[in-house]
């Protein structure tokens, strides 16, 4: 049997759009979600609707965890029967231990694997996989593709509008005073994944309308100054708001390609409902 060249592996923080979902060489490994002592597999035995319902009405703390090295090893061993090599692209190492588990799993399985730290999440991973598939089509070897993708991470841009402070508070990322004042003053935090792959607070905006305009302006600036061509609008249970944001951006930049997707369940644990994000790579 002739082995296929490259298997592409992502974790469930990634936005797996229809193209990647239907691609025969792309595989997703889910993270875990914990409500108290109960554990669920992201996207498999807990839907996004069930997650939001539990967050709204539950009292148990909710947490997430990466797959074990053993789980990765099992997947990689199976893939090595069909593929010459593996490229795994994961959520930022600064945000999760997934990369460590992935690398350990590859060592256990003794397979040729390159692990790429996306320094991002969600559509940031999507963009790298799509770029990698383009490079593969050019006939480049898998280690060279991985090296080029690591350079590509410097071109990532993102702005994230937190829709609901409640989950940030429940997750321990806001103090009681910050949560109270933020809710009282209707402050909308804008956060960003920086060049090191870390989440940082970028700005605080008063009112939803001004916050959305902030996102529109940042996209417009990048289109004009950096030549951005494709923007992902990601949302957590806020499709109507995402569609409205798309329409507003297109009024300003009508030739821009925009793809709307939903933030994965495991990310929604931390971001909460009604979060909106714009993410893209510059040429």
GROMACS .gro file of C-alpha atoms in nm:
model
  283
    1UNK     CA    1   0.000   0.000   0.000
    2UNK     CA    2   0.129   0.345  -0.092
    3UNK     CA    3   0.109   0.583   0.204
    4UNK     CA    4  -0.043   0.928   0.166
    5UNK     CA    5   0.200   1.211   0.229
    6UNK     CA    6   0.065   1.424   0.518
    7UNK     CA    7  -0.207   1.388   0.781
    8UNK     CA    8  -0.320   1.720   0.929
    9UNK     CA    9  -0.425   1.720   1.294
   10UNK     CA   10  -0.598   1.998   1.487
   11UNK     CA   11  -0.753   2.016   1.832
   12UNK     CA   12  -1.112   2.114   1.903
   13UNK     CA   13  -1.032   2.477   1.978
   14UNK     CA   14  -0.998   2.511   1.599
   15UNK     CA   15  -1.275   2.637   1.377
   16UNK     CA   16  -1.330   2.338   1.150
   17UNK     CA   17  -1.518   2.488   0.858
   18UNK     CA   18  -1.692   2.282   0.590
   19UNK     CA   19  -1.377   2.267   0.375
   20UNK     CA   20  -1.165   2.119   0.655
   21UNK     CA   21  -1.449   1.899   0.783
   22UNK     CA   22  -1.486   1.737   0.443
   23UNK     CA   23  -1.114   1.710   0.374
   24UNK     CA   24  -1.003   1.345   0.395
   25UNK     CA   25  -0.660   1.429   0.539
   26UNK     CA   26  -0.771   1.659   0.825
   27UNK     CA   27  -0.836   1.509   1.169
   28UNK     CA   28  -0.963   1.670   1.489
   29UNK     CA   29  -0.875   1.563   1.844
   30UNK     CA   30  -1.123   1.693   2.105
   31UNK     CA   31  -1.043   1.859   2.435
   32UNK     CA   32  -1.244   1.786   2.749
   33UNK     CA   33  -1.498   1.995   2.941
   34UNK     CA   34  -1.556   1.944   3.312
   35UNK     CA   35  -1.861   2.044   3.516
   36UNK     CA   36  -1.763   1.959   3.870
   37UNK     CA   37  -1.688   1.584   3.864
   38UNK     CA   38  -1.854   1.529   3.525
   39UNK     CA   39  -1.638   1.515   3.213
   40UNK     CA   40  -1.759   1.568   2.856
   41UNK     CA   41  -1.576   1.536   2.524
   42UNK     CA   42  -1.586   1.865   2.334
   43UNK     CA   43  -1.828   1.857   2.043
   44UNK     CA   44  -1.915   1.489   2.092
   45UNK     CA   45  -2.125   1.439   2.404
   46UNK     CA   46  -2.194   1.806   2.483
   47UNK     CA   47  -2.348   2.042   2.228
   48UNK     CA   48  -2.304   2.418   2.239
   49UNK     CA   49  -2.670   2.462   2.334
   50UNK     CA   50  -2.629   2.219   2.624
   51UNK     CA   51  -2.314   2.398   2.734
   52UNK     CA   52  -2.477   2.742   2.743
   53UNK     CA   53  -2.777   2.601   2.929
   54UNK     CA   54  -2.552   2.446   3.193
   55UNK     CA   55  -2.346   2.764   3.230
   56UNK     CA   56  -2.660   2.976   3.273
   57UNK     CA   57  -2.831   2.752   3.524
   58UNK     CA   58  -2.558   2.540   3.680
   59UNK     CA   59  -2.361   2.600   3.996
   60UNK     CA   60  -2.069   2.365   3.934
   61UNK     CA   61  -1.745   2.530   3.818
   62UNK     CA   62  -1.667   2.460   3.452
   63UNK     CA   63  -1.314   2.389   3.333
   64UNK     CA   64  -1.137   2.248   3.029
   65UNK     CA   65  -0.842   2.011   2.983
   66UNK     CA   66  -0.628   1.890   2.695
   67UNK     CA   67  -0.627   1.534   2.561
   68UNK     CA   68  -0.371   1.302   2.722
   69UNK     CA   69  -0.047   1.198   2.555
   70UNK     CA   70  -0.192   0.848   2.533
   71UNK     CA   71  -0.491   0.971   2.334
   72UNK     CA   72  -0.261   1.149   2.089
   73UNK     CA   73  -0.037   0.842   2.066
   74UNK     CA   74  -0.332   0.622   1.971
   75UNK     CA   75  -0.442   0.863   1.697
   76UNK     CA   76  -0.088   0.905   1.564
   77UNK     CA   77  -0.023   0.530   1.560
   78UNK     CA   78  -0.338   0.477   1.352
   79UNK     CA   79  -0.252   0.763   1.115
   80UNK     CA   80   0.099   0.627   1.059
   81UNK     CA   81  -0.060   0.323   0.894
   82UNK     CA   82  -0.192   0.547   0.616
   83UNK     CA   83   0.037   0.853   0.609
   84UNK     CA   84   0.409   0.916   0.572
   85UNK     CA   85   0.407   1.209   0.816
   86UNK     CA   86   0.188   1.427   1.037
   87UNK     CA   87   0.159   1.802   1.086
   88UNK     CA   88  -0.029   1.898   1.402
   89UNK     CA   89  -0.142   2.258   1.448
   90UNK     CA   90  -0.265   2.344   1.795
   91UNK     CA   91  -0.400   2.616   2.020
   92UNK     CA   92  -0.134   2.850   2.156
   93UNK     CA   93   0.100   2.684   2.403
   94UNK     CA   94   0.052   2.988   2.628
   95UNK     CA   95  -0.319   2.907   2.660
   96UNK     CA   96  -0.323   2.527   2.684
   97UNK     CA   97  -0.103   2.223   2.745
   98UNK     CA   98  -0.231   2.059   2.426
   99UNK     CA   99   0.099   2.096   2.238
  100UNK     CA  100   0.291   1.921   2.514
  101UNK     CA  101   0.049   1.625   2.504
  102UNK     CA  102   0.066   1.615   2.125
  103UNK     CA  103   0.447   1.606   2.114
  104UNK     CA  104   0.461   1.342   2.388
  105UNK     CA  105   0.205   1.134   2.202
  106UNK     CA  106   0.411   1.146   1.883
  107UNK     CA  107   0.719   1.030   2.073
  108UNK     CA  108   0.527   0.738   2.223
  109UNK     CA  109   0.393   0.642   1.880
  110UNK     CA  110   0.737   0.696   1.721
  111UNK     CA  111   0.595   0.871   1.415
  112UNK     CA  112   0.741   1.152   1.199
  113UNK     CA  113   0.545   1.455   1.321
  114UNK     CA  114   0.590   1.832   1.314
  115UNK     CA  115   0.397   2.029   1.575
  116UNK     CA  116   0.314   2.392   1.497
  117UNK     CA  117   0.220   2.634   1.774
  118UNK     CA  118  -0.047   2.847   1.609
  119UNK     CA  119   0.005   3.120   1.872
  120UNK     CA  120  -0.370   3.156   1.835
  121UNK     CA  121  -0.692   2.955   1.841
  122UNK     CA  122  -1.017   2.912   1.649
  123UNK     CA  123  -0.991   3.053   1.296
  124UNK     CA  124  -0.622   3.124   1.357
  125UNK     CA  125  -0.567   2.749   1.333
  126UNK     CA  126  -0.802   2.725   1.035
  127UNK     CA  127  -0.598   2.975   0.837
  128UNK     CA  128  -0.274   2.787   0.901
  129UNK     CA  129  -0.417   2.452   0.793
  130UNK     CA  130  -0.557   2.603   0.474
  131UNK     CA  131  -0.220   2.768   0.402
  132UNK     CA  132  -0.043   2.440   0.475
  133UNK     CA  133  -0.262   2.252   0.229
  134UNK     CA  134  -0.171   2.510  -0.036
  135UNK     CA  135   0.199   2.457   0.036
  136UNK     CA  136   0.154   2.080   0.023
  137UNK     CA  137  -0.005   2.114  -0.322
  138UNK     CA  138   0.319   2.284  -0.432
  139UNK     CA  139   0.507   1.966  -0.344
  140UNK     CA  140   0.701   2.094  -0.041
  141UNK     CA  141   0.821   1.839   0.221
  142UNK     CA  142   0.633   1.829   0.550
  143UNK     CA  143   0.913   1.974   0.766
  144UNK     CA  144   0.956   2.270   0.531
  145UNK     CA  145   0.581   2.330   0.531
  146UNK     CA  146   0.581   2.335   0.913
  147UNK     CA  147   0.870   2.584   0.918
  148UNK     CA  148   0.687   2.816   0.679
  149UNK     CA  149   0.367   2.793   0.886
  150UNK     CA  150   0.558   2.898   1.199
  151UNK     CA  151   0.662   3.213   1.013
  152UNK     CA  152   0.304   3.265   0.897
  153UNK     CA  153   0.187   3.312   1.257
  154UNK     CA  154   0.338   3.663   1.259
  155UNK     CA  155   0.075   3.766   1.004
  156UNK     CA  156  -0.219   3.686   1.233
  157UNK     CA  157  -0.453   3.969   1.341
  158UNK     CA  158  -0.742   3.942   1.586
  159UNK     CA  159  -0.982   4.142   1.801
  160UNK     CA  160  -1.220   3.973   2.044
  161UNK     CA  161  -1.524   4.142   2.195
  162UNK     CA  162  -1.634   3.966   2.514
  163UNK     CA  163  -2.012   3.955   2.510
  164UNK     CA  164  -2.092   3.848   2.865
  165UNK     CA  165  -1.874   3.909   3.169
  166UNK     CA  166  -2.046   3.638   3.374
  167UNK     CA  167  -1.839   3.349   3.245
  168UNK     CA  168  -1.512   3.539   3.282
  169UNK     CA  169  -1.611   3.602   3.644
  170UNK     CA  170  -1.712   3.238   3.704
  171UNK     CA  171  -1.385   3.124   3.551
  172UNK     CA  172  -1.185   3.338   3.791
  173UNK     CA  173  -1.067   3.589   3.531
  174UNK     CA  174  -1.253   3.880   3.688
  175UNK     CA  175  -1.273   3.982   4.053
  176UNK     CA  176  -1.610   4.053   4.213
  177UNK     CA  177  -1.538   4.426   4.196
  178UNK     CA  178  -1.437   4.412   3.828
  179UNK     CA  179  -1.747   4.211   3.743
  180UNK     CA  180  -1.978   4.446   3.933
  181UNK     CA  181  -1.830   4.764   3.788
  182UNK     CA  182  -1.810   4.621   3.438
  183UNK     CA  183  -2.174   4.513   3.447
  184UNK     CA  184  -2.287   4.838   3.606
  185UNK     CA  185  -2.107   5.059   3.355
  186UNK     CA  186  -2.183   4.827   3.061
  187UNK     CA  187  -1.814   4.804   2.978
  188UNK     CA  188  -1.726   4.588   2.678
  189UNK     CA  189  -1.371   4.449   2.702
  190UNK     CA  190  -1.174   4.407   2.380
  191UNK     CA  191  -0.904   4.144   2.413
  192UNK     CA  192  -0.637   4.018   2.176
  193UNK     CA  193  -0.404   3.723   2.133
  194UNK     CA  194  -0.064   3.888   2.113
  195UNK     CA  195   0.247   3.787   1.918
  196UNK     CA  196   0.347   3.549   2.198
  197UNK     CA  197   0.013   3.371   2.181
  198UNK     CA  198  -0.103   3.523   2.511
  199UNK     CA  199  -0.439   3.683   2.581
  200UNK     CA  200  -0.412   4.048   2.672
  201UNK     CA  201  -0.665   4.321   2.737
  202UNK     CA  202  -0.651   4.571   2.454
  203UNK     CA  203  -0.923   4.822   2.532
  204UNK     CA  204  -1.245   4.888   2.721
  205UNK     CA  205  -1.537   5.032   2.527
  206UNK     CA  206  -1.861   5.175   2.663
  207UNK     CA  207  -2.168   5.033   2.486
  208UNK     CA  208  -2.212   4.745   2.245
  209UNK     CA  209  -2.254   4.979   1.949
  210UNK     CA  210  -1.915   5.143   2.003
  211UNK     CA  211  -1.751   4.806   2.061
  212UNK     CA  212  -1.883   4.666   1.733
  213UNK     CA  213  -1.768   4.981   1.552
  214UNK     CA  214  -1.424   4.922   1.703
  215UNK     CA  215  -1.410   4.583   1.531
  216UNK     CA  216  -1.532   4.730   1.202
  217UNK     CA  217  -1.265   5.000   1.214
  218UNK     CA  218  -0.981   4.757   1.285
  219UNK     CA  219  -1.081   4.537   0.991
  220UNK     CA  220  -1.109   4.839   0.763
  221UNK     CA  221  -0.765   4.964   0.864
  222UNK     CA  222  -0.607   4.628   0.789
  223UNK     CA  223  -0.774   4.602   0.449
  224UNK     CA  224  -0.650   4.949   0.359
  225UNK     CA  225  -0.302   4.934   0.510
  226UNK     CA  226  -0.211   4.563   0.494
  227UNK     CA  227  -0.423   4.428   0.212
  228UNK     CA  228  -0.630   4.183   0.418
  229UNK     CA  229  -0.849   3.974   0.187
  230UNK     CA  230  -1.029   3.718   0.409
  231UNK     CA  231  -1.173   3.777   0.757
  232UNK     CA  232  -1.333   3.520   0.984
  233UNK     CA  233  -1.613   3.643   1.212
  234UNK     CA  234  -1.644   3.401   1.501
  235UNK     CA  235  -1.927   3.409   1.754
  236UNK     CA  236  -2.059   3.221   2.056
  237UNK     CA  237  -2.436   3.181   2.022
  238UNK     CA  238  -2.463   3.519   1.850
  239UNK     CA  239  -2.527   3.443   1.483
  240UNK     CA  240  -2.758   3.742   1.430
  241UNK     CA  241  -2.496   3.980   1.568
  242UNK     CA  242  -2.227   3.815   1.356
  243UNK     CA  243  -2.435   3.856   1.040
  244UNK     CA  244  -2.500   4.221   1.123
  245UNK     CA  245  -2.127   4.273   1.177
  246UNK     CA  246  -2.054   4.115   0.840
  247UNK     CA  247  -2.301   4.348   0.667
  248UNK     CA  248  -2.148   4.652   0.837
  249UNK     CA  249  -1.793   4.553   0.740
  250UNK     CA  250  -1.895   4.491   0.379
  251UNK     CA  251  -2.049   4.839   0.359
  252UNK     CA  252  -1.700   4.973   0.430
  253UNK     CA  253  -1.498   4.711   0.240
  254UNK     CA  254  -1.733   4.551  -0.018
  255UNK     CA  255  -1.468   4.332  -0.186
  256UNK     CA  256  -1.355   4.162   0.135
  257UNK     CA  257  -1.428   3.790   0.172
  258UNK     CA  258  -1.591   3.714   0.508
  259UNK     CA  259  -1.662   3.375   0.661
  260UNK     CA  260  -1.884   3.338   0.969
  261UNK     CA  261  -1.832   3.051   1.211
  262UNK     CA  262  -1.915   2.951   1.566
  263UNK     CA  263  -1.658   2.943   1.843
  264UNK     CA  264  -1.602   2.585   1.954
  265UNK     CA  265  -1.771   2.462   2.269
  266UNK     CA  266  -1.445   2.437   2.460
  267UNK     CA  267  -1.362   2.803   2.387
  268UNK     CA  268  -1.714   2.913   2.475
  269UNK     CA  269  -1.646   2.783   2.828
  270UNK     CA  270  -1.403   3.071   2.873
  271UNK     CA  271  -1.549   3.341   2.647
  272UNK     CA  272  -1.916   3.299   2.736
  273UNK     CA  273  -2.218   3.377   2.524
  274UNK     CA  274  -2.251   3.663   2.275
  275UNK     CA  275  -1.878   3.698   2.219
  276UNK     CA  276  -1.777   3.827   1.875
  277UNK     CA  277  -1.432   3.806   1.723
  278UNK     CA  278  -1.269   3.911   1.396
  279UNK     CA  279  -0.962   3.711   1.296
  280UNK     CA  280  -0.752   3.711   0.981
  281UNK     CA  281  -0.409   3.676   0.823
  282UNK     CA  282  -0.250   3.951   0.619
  283UNK     CA  283  -0.079   3.861   0.288
   0.00000   0.00000   0.00000
